[in-house]
Amino acid sequence: MKGLVCIVSSKPSDTGVEVQFATSERFLVTYQEVSRVDQFAINFETDVYKIGGIGTVPVGRAEIGVLKPGMVAIFAPVNVSTEVKSVETHHEALSEALPGDNLGFNVKSVSVKDVHCGNVAADSKNDPPMEAAGFTAQVIILNHPGQISTGYAPVLDCHTALISCKFAELKEKIDCRSGKKLKDGPRFLKSGDAAIVDMVPG
């Protein structure tokens, strides 16, 4: 599948933040970032800079929780831990960053080669991010030629990370407006269909 994926909506839910992504006007994937409010902000890195006199500064968006100077962050999936020296937004120092803040944070003893665009930063001491073996998604086929079946492997754009994910199992076909189950284990999906699908990265 070619083209970019863009976030079309993001809203709080009982278990975290529900985010919807659309890929090349072909299909829509919804997943939930399950989280607790006491977690450090998960930050999806948009870029990493080396600034003279300051050091390495990852830049991204705070998604959940609170990020403060002095916290020990871990970057996934590269598994690099470091202390957060300072947090800034638009050249203004912050005592803490909250969800929705676009920010840069200076980190200790980390090279720009160690962390990359698409990495996730979180509190190393409070439920750090882990690589997912798989996830269940609600998928809406917007405009796709032909049929989609098990084994189909689109590239998903999760914030700034591009990840190839395979349709491991088509669990159920649903009504795209109400979410009501229409059929268990459909053999294929086509344009206009919505379904619950087990997906596996890689």
PDB file of C-alpha atoms in Angstrom:
ATOM      1  CA  MET A   1       0.000   0.000   0.000  1.00  0.00           C
ATOM      2  CA  LYS A   2       1.392   3.406  -0.946  1.00  0.00           C
ATOM      3  CA  GLY A   3       0.825   6.858   0.459  1.00  0.00           C
ATOM      4  CA  LEU A   4       0.710   8.475   3.836  1.00  0.00           C
ATOM      5  CA  VAL A   5      -1.433   7.728   6.839  1.00  0.00           C
ATOM      6  CA  CYS A   6      -2.928  10.612   8.791  1.00  0.00           C
ATOM      7  CA  ILE A   7      -4.648  10.820  12.157  1.00  0.00           C
ATOM      8  CA  VAL A   8      -8.306  11.601  11.528  1.00  0.00           C
ATOM      9  CA  SER A   9      -9.455  11.735  15.145  1.00  0.00           C
ATOM     10  CA  SER A  10      -8.223  11.324  18.675  1.00  0.00           C
ATOM     11  CA  LYS A  11     -10.436  11.252  21.739  1.00  0.00           C
ATOM     12  CA  PRO A  12     -10.235  10.181  25.400  1.00  0.00           C
ATOM     13  CA  SER A  13     -11.834   6.889  26.384  1.00  0.00           C
ATOM     14  CA  ASP A  14     -12.361   5.000  29.634  1.00  0.00           C
ATOM     15  CA  THR A  15      -9.137   3.071  29.145  1.00  0.00           C
ATOM     16  CA  GLY A  16      -6.936   5.684  27.521  1.00  0.00           C
ATOM     17  CA  VAL A  17      -6.953   7.439  24.171  1.00  0.00           C
ATOM     18  CA  GLU A  18      -8.765   6.154  21.106  1.00  0.00           C
ATOM     19  CA  VAL A  19      -6.972   7.152  17.926  1.00  0.00           C
ATOM     20  CA  GLN A  20      -8.113   6.617  14.358  1.00  0.00           C
ATOM     21  CA  PHE A  21      -5.782   6.480  11.362  1.00  0.00           C
ATOM     22  CA  ALA A  22      -6.617   6.569   7.659  1.00  0.00           C
ATOM     23  CA  THR A  23      -4.245   5.185   5.039  1.00  0.00           C
ATOM     24  CA  SER A  24      -4.317   6.537   1.489  1.00  0.00           C
ATOM     25  CA  GLU A  25      -8.135   6.791   1.663  1.00  0.00           C
ATOM     26  CA  ARG A  26      -8.173   2.979   1.547  1.00  0.00           C
ATOM     27  CA  PHE A  27      -8.905   1.862   5.077  1.00  0.00           C
ATOM     28  CA  LEU A  28      -9.342   3.078   8.618  1.00  0.00           C
ATOM     29  CA  VAL A  29      -7.786   1.485  11.692  1.00  0.00           C
ATOM     30  CA  THR A  30      -8.874   2.263  15.248  1.00  0.00           C
ATOM     31  CA  TYR A  31      -6.962   1.128  18.274  1.00  0.00           C
ATOM     32  CA  GLN A  32      -6.828   2.101  21.932  1.00  0.00           C
ATOM     33  CA  GLU A  33      -3.729   3.172  23.806  1.00  0.00           C
ATOM     34  CA  VAL A  34      -4.553   1.613  27.154  1.00  0.00           C
ATOM     35  CA  SER A  35      -3.025   3.666  29.919  1.00  0.00           C
ATOM     36  CA  ARG A  36      -3.313   5.002  33.424  1.00  0.00           C
ATOM     37  CA  VAL A  37      -3.352   8.687  34.276  1.00  0.00           C
ATOM     38  CA  ASP A  38      -0.421   8.221  36.676  1.00  0.00           C
ATOM     39  CA  GLN A  39       1.875   7.163  33.819  1.00  0.00           C
ATOM     40  CA  PHE A  40       4.593   9.368  32.376  1.00  0.00           C
ATOM     41  CA  ALA A  41       3.664  10.887  29.011  1.00  0.00           C
ATOM     42  CA  ILE A  42       4.366   8.541  26.149  1.00  0.00           C
ATOM     43  CA  ASN A  43       6.089  10.606  23.525  1.00  0.00           C
ATOM     44  CA  PHE A  44       6.115   9.651  19.848  1.00  0.00           C
ATOM     45  CA  GLU A  45       9.339  11.166  18.556  1.00  0.00           C
ATOM     46  CA  THR A  46       9.056  13.361  15.491  1.00  0.00           C
ATOM     47  CA  ASP A  47      12.781  14.132  15.329  1.00  0.00           C
ATOM     48  CA  VAL A  48      16.016  14.139  17.330  1.00  0.00           C
ATOM     49  CA  TYR A  49      18.419  17.103  17.306  1.00  0.00           C
ATOM     50  CA  LYS A  50      21.985  17.695  18.503  1.00  0.00           C
ATOM     51  CA  ILE A  51      22.101  21.258  19.842  1.00  0.00           C
ATOM     52  CA  GLY A  52      25.472  22.821  20.667  1.00  0.00           C
ATOM     53  CA  GLY A  53      25.916  23.581  24.384  1.00  0.00           C
ATOM     54  CA  ILE A  54      22.741  21.639  25.237  1.00  0.00           C
ATOM     55  CA  GLY A  55      23.086  18.111  23.849  1.00  0.00           C
ATOM     56  CA  THR A  56      20.586  15.639  22.418  1.00  0.00           C
ATOM     57  CA  VAL A  57      16.994  16.893  22.209  1.00  0.00           C
ATOM     58  CA  PRO A  58      14.235  14.485  21.093  1.00  0.00           C
ATOM     59  CA  VAL A  59      11.143  16.325  19.861  1.00  0.00           C
ATOM     60  CA  GLY A  60       7.590  14.990  19.904  1.00  0.00           C
ATOM     61  CA  ARG A  61       4.141  15.189  21.442  1.00  0.00           C
ATOM     62  CA  ALA A  62       3.156  14.252  24.983  1.00  0.00           C
ATOM     63  CA  GLU A  63       0.334  11.729  24.681  1.00  0.00           C
ATOM     64  CA  ILE A  64      -0.545  10.664  28.243  1.00  0.00           C
ATOM     65  CA  GLY A  65       0.500  11.463  31.798  1.00  0.00           C
ATOM     66  CA  VAL A  66       3.107  14.016  32.869  1.00  0.00           C
ATOM     67  CA  LEU A  67       6.763  14.475  31.864  1.00  0.00           C
ATOM     68  CA  LYS A  68       9.063  16.320  34.290  1.00  0.00           C
ATOM     69  CA  PRO A  69      12.800  17.094  34.434  1.00  0.00           C
ATOM     70  CA  GLY A  70      14.648  14.533  36.563  1.00  0.00           C
ATOM     71  CA  MET A  71      12.561  11.555  35.399  1.00  0.00           C
ATOM     72  CA  VAL A  72      14.362   8.558  33.916  1.00  0.00           C
ATOM     73  CA  ALA A  73      13.027   7.873  30.430  1.00  0.00           C
ATOM     74  CA  ILE A  74      13.362   4.725  28.363  1.00  0.00           C
ATOM     75  CA  PHE A  75      13.111   4.769  24.565  1.00  0.00           C
ATOM     76  CA  ALA A  76      11.425   1.822  22.843  1.00  0.00           C
ATOM     77  CA  PRO A  77      12.080  -0.244  20.848  1.00  0.00           C
ATOM     78  CA  VAL A  78      15.807   0.684  21.072  1.00  0.00           C
ATOM     79  CA  ASN A  79      15.824   0.105  24.870  1.00  0.00           C
ATOM     80  CA  VAL A  80      17.920   3.186  25.759  1.00  0.00           C
ATOM     81  CA  SER A  81      17.447   4.700  29.245  1.00  0.00           C
ATOM     82  CA  THR A  82      18.453   8.235  30.240  1.00  0.00           C
ATOM     83  CA  GLU A  83      17.638  11.077  32.604  1.00  0.00           C
ATOM     84  CA  VAL A  84      15.478  13.951  31.342  1.00  0.00           C
ATOM     85  CA  LYS A  85      17.491  17.103  32.081  1.00  0.00           C
ATOM     86  CA  SER A  86      14.972  19.702  30.904  1.00  0.00           C
ATOM     87  CA  VAL A  87      11.645  20.052  29.078  1.00  0.00           C
ATOM     88  CA  GLU A  88      10.791  22.924  26.724  1.00  0.00           C
ATOM     89  CA  THR A  89       8.053  24.018  24.363  1.00  0.00           C
ATOM     90  CA  HIS A  90       8.573  26.861  21.881  1.00  0.00           C
ATOM     91  CA  HIS A  91      11.867  27.829  23.642  1.00  0.00           C
ATOM     92  CA  GLU A  92      10.087  28.127  26.994  1.00  0.00           C
ATOM     93  CA  ALA A  93      11.212  25.912  29.904  1.00  0.00           C
ATOM     94  CA  LEU A  94       8.453  23.811  31.500  1.00  0.00           C
ATOM     95  CA  SER A  95       8.255  22.387  35.004  1.00  0.00           C
ATOM     96  CA  GLU A  96       6.095  19.625  33.512  1.00  0.00           C
ATOM     97  CA  ALA A  97       4.629  18.662  30.145  1.00  0.00           C
ATOM     98  CA  LEU A  98       1.005  17.567  29.863  1.00  0.00           C
ATOM     99  CA  PRO A  99      -0.874  15.553  27.206  1.00  0.00           C
ATOM    100  CA  GLY A 100      -1.137  17.464  23.942  1.00  0.00           C
ATOM    101  CA  ASP A 101       2.039  19.506  24.486  1.00  0.00           C
ATOM    102  CA  ASN A 102       4.446  19.592  21.554  1.00  0.00           C
ATOM    103  CA  LEU A 103       7.826  19.613  23.213  1.00  0.00           C
ATOM    104  CA  GLY A 104      11.532  18.986  23.183  1.00  0.00           C
ATOM    105  CA  PHE A 105      13.367  17.429  26.100  1.00  0.00           C
ATOM    106  CA  ASN A 106      17.102  17.402  26.741  1.00  0.00           C
ATOM    107  CA  VAL A 107      18.463  13.966  27.659  1.00  0.00           C
ATOM    108  CA  LYS A 108      21.695  12.960  29.336  1.00  0.00           C
ATOM    109  CA  SER A 109      24.489  10.876  27.735  1.00  0.00           C
ATOM    110  CA  VAL A 110      22.514   9.845  24.637  1.00  0.00           C
ATOM    111  CA  SER A 111      23.691  10.310  21.059  1.00  0.00           C
ATOM    112  CA  VAL A 112      21.405  11.354  18.216  1.00  0.00           C
ATOM    113  CA  LYS A 113      22.361   7.980  16.691  1.00  0.00           C
ATOM    114  CA  ASP A 114      20.887   6.099  19.674  1.00  0.00           C
ATOM    115  CA  VAL A 115      17.256   7.270  19.339  1.00  0.00           C
ATOM    116  CA  HIS A 116      15.232   7.709  16.172  1.00  0.00           C
ATOM    117  CA  CYS A 117      12.094   9.198  14.679  1.00  0.00           C
ATOM    118  CA  GLY A 118       9.215   6.883  15.611  1.00  0.00           C
ATOM    119  CA  ASN A 119      10.639   5.815  18.993  1.00  0.00           C
ATOM    120  CA  VAL A 120       8.407   5.981  22.057  1.00  0.00           C
ATOM    121  CA  ALA A 121       9.710   7.476  25.309  1.00  0.00           C
ATOM    122  CA  ALA A 122       8.145   6.636  28.674  1.00  0.00           C
ATOM    123  CA  ASP A 123       8.908   6.346  32.380  1.00  0.00           C
ATOM    124  CA  SER A 124      11.423   3.532  32.870  1.00  0.00           C
ATOM    125  CA  LYS A 125      10.096   2.881  36.399  1.00  0.00           C
ATOM    126  CA  ASN A 126       6.339   2.930  35.719  1.00  0.00           C
ATOM    127  CA  ASP A 127       5.046   0.430  33.161  1.00  0.00           C
ATOM    128  CA  PRO A 128       7.658   1.098  30.428  1.00  0.00           C
ATOM    129  CA  PRO A 129       6.669   0.554  26.775  1.00  0.00           C
ATOM    130  CA  MET A 130       7.020  -2.980  25.438  1.00  0.00           C
ATOM    131  CA  GLU A 131       7.073  -4.328  21.910  1.00  0.00           C
ATOM    132  CA  ALA A 132       3.623  -5.676  20.992  1.00  0.00           C
ATOM    133  CA  ALA A 133       3.373  -9.246  19.684  1.00  0.00           C
ATOM    134  CA  GLY A 134       0.008  -8.305  18.151  1.00  0.00           C
ATOM    135  CA  PHE A 135      -3.141  -6.271  18.634  1.00  0.00           C
ATOM    136  CA  THR A 136      -6.839  -6.274  17.747  1.00  0.00           C
ATOM    137  CA  ALA A 137      -8.078  -3.425  15.565  1.00  0.00           C
ATOM    138  CA  GLN A 138     -11.332  -2.181  14.088  1.00  0.00           C
ATOM    139  CA  VAL A 139     -10.724  -1.732  10.376  1.00  0.00           C
ATOM    140  CA  ILE A 140     -12.939   0.034   7.832  1.00  0.00           C
ATOM    141  CA  ILE A 141     -12.093  -0.526   4.162  1.00  0.00           C
ATOM    142  CA  LEU A 142     -12.599   2.860   2.552  1.00  0.00           C
ATOM    143  CA  ASN A 143     -11.443   2.400  -1.033  1.00  0.00           C
ATOM    144  CA  HIS A 144      -9.502  -0.706  -2.003  1.00  0.00           C
ATOM    145  CA  PRO A 145      -9.474  -2.585  -5.306  1.00  0.00           C
ATOM    146  CA  GLY A 146     -10.410  -6.241  -4.941  1.00  0.00           C
ATOM    147  CA  GLN A 147     -10.675  -8.320  -1.788  1.00  0.00           C
ATOM    148  CA  ILE A 148      -8.625  -8.305   1.419  1.00  0.00           C
ATOM    149  CA  SER A 149      -8.092 -11.581   3.257  1.00  0.00           C
ATOM    150  CA  THR A 150      -5.854 -13.097   5.950  1.00  0.00           C
ATOM    151  CA  GLY A 151      -2.189 -12.445   5.171  1.00  0.00           C
ATOM    152  CA  TYR A 152      -2.749  -8.950   3.736  1.00  0.00           C
ATOM    153  CA  ALA A 153       0.106  -6.739   5.021  1.00  0.00           C
ATOM    154  CA  PRO A 154      -0.405  -2.965   4.819  1.00  0.00           C
ATOM    155  CA  VAL A 155       2.032  -0.411   6.253  1.00  0.00           C
ATOM    156  CA  LEU A 156       0.454   1.445   9.197  1.00  0.00           C
ATOM    157  CA  ASP A 157       1.593   4.913  10.188  1.00  0.00           C
ATOM    158  CA  CYS A 158       1.384   5.083  13.979  1.00  0.00           C
ATOM    159  CA  HIS A 159       2.201   8.719  14.713  1.00  0.00           C
ATOM    160  CA  THR A 160       5.736   8.979  13.254  1.00  0.00           C
ATOM    161  CA  ALA A 161       6.486   5.250  12.983  1.00  0.00           C
ATOM    162  CA  LEU A 162       5.833   3.250   9.805  1.00  0.00           C
ATOM    163  CA  ILE A 163       5.105  -0.379  10.680  1.00  0.00           C
ATOM    164  CA  SER A 164       4.187  -3.251   8.379  1.00  0.00           C
ATOM    165  CA  CYS A 165       1.377  -5.255  10.006  1.00  0.00           C
ATOM    166  CA  LYS A 166      -0.228  -8.470   8.750  1.00  0.00           C
ATOM    167  CA  PHE A 167      -3.938  -9.305   8.978  1.00  0.00           C
ATOM    168  CA  ALA A 168      -3.529 -12.485  11.074  1.00  0.00           C
ATOM    169  CA  GLU A 169      -7.246 -13.231  11.513  1.00  0.00           C
ATOM    170  CA  LEU A 170     -10.500 -11.669  10.315  1.00  0.00           C
ATOM    171  CA  LYS A 171     -12.467 -12.150  13.546  1.00  0.00           C
ATOM    172  CA  GLU A 172     -15.823 -10.611  12.687  1.00  0.00           C
ATOM    173  CA  LYS A 173     -17.514  -8.356  10.169  1.00  0.00           C
ATOM    174  CA  ILE A 174     -19.393  -5.446  11.774  1.00  0.00           C
ATOM    175  CA  ASP A 175     -21.704  -2.607  10.813  1.00  0.00           C
ATOM    176  CA  CYS A 176     -19.427   0.392  10.284  1.00  0.00           C
ATOM    177  CA  ARG A 177     -21.953   2.804  11.837  1.00  0.00           C
ATOM    178  CA  SER A 178     -23.297   0.913  14.834  1.00  0.00           C
ATOM    179  CA  GLY A 179     -20.460  -1.566  15.443  1.00  0.00           C
ATOM    180  CA  LYS A 180     -23.007  -4.409  15.602  1.00  0.00           C
ATOM    181  CA  LYS A 181     -21.626  -7.835  14.642  1.00  0.00           C
ATOM    182  CA  LEU A 182     -22.837  -9.038  11.240  1.00  0.00           C
ATOM    183  CA  LYS A 183     -20.794 -12.197  10.683  1.00  0.00           C
ATOM    184  CA  ASP A 184     -18.156 -14.309  12.453  1.00  0.00           C
ATOM    185  CA  GLY A 185     -14.902 -15.135  10.633  1.00  0.00           C
ATOM    186  CA  PRO A 186     -15.483 -13.552   7.201  1.00  0.00           C
ATOM    187  CA  ARG A 187     -13.290 -15.030   4.431  1.00  0.00           C
ATOM    188  CA  PHE A 188     -12.521 -11.624   2.925  1.00  0.00           C
ATOM    189  CA  LEU A 189     -13.261  -7.884   3.147  1.00  0.00           C
ATOM    190  CA  LYS A 190     -13.948  -5.349   0.389  1.00  0.00           C
ATOM    191  CA  SER A 191     -14.557  -1.598   0.052  1.00  0.00           C
ATOM    192  CA  GLY A 192     -17.224  -0.384   2.467  1.00  0.00           C
ATOM    193  CA  ASP A 193     -16.757  -3.281   4.899  1.00  0.00           C
ATOM    194  CA  ALA A 194     -15.820  -2.904   8.582  1.00  0.00           C
ATOM    195  CA  ALA A 195     -14.320  -5.653  10.687  1.00  0.00           C
ATOM    196  CA  ILE A 196     -12.509  -6.593  13.878  1.00  0.00           C
ATOM    197  CA  VAL A 197      -9.101  -7.913  12.871  1.00  0.00           C
ATOM    198  CA  ASP A 198      -6.164  -9.458  14.759  1.00  0.00           C
ATOM    199  CA  MET A 199      -2.988  -7.821  13.450  1.00  0.00           C
ATOM    200  CA  VAL A 200       0.650  -8.841  13.875  1.00  0.00           C
ATOM    201  CA  PRO A 201       3.575  -6.415  13.342  1.00  0.00           C
ATOM    202  CA  GLY A 202       6.275  -7.409  10.876  1.00  0.00           C
TER     203      GLY A 202
END
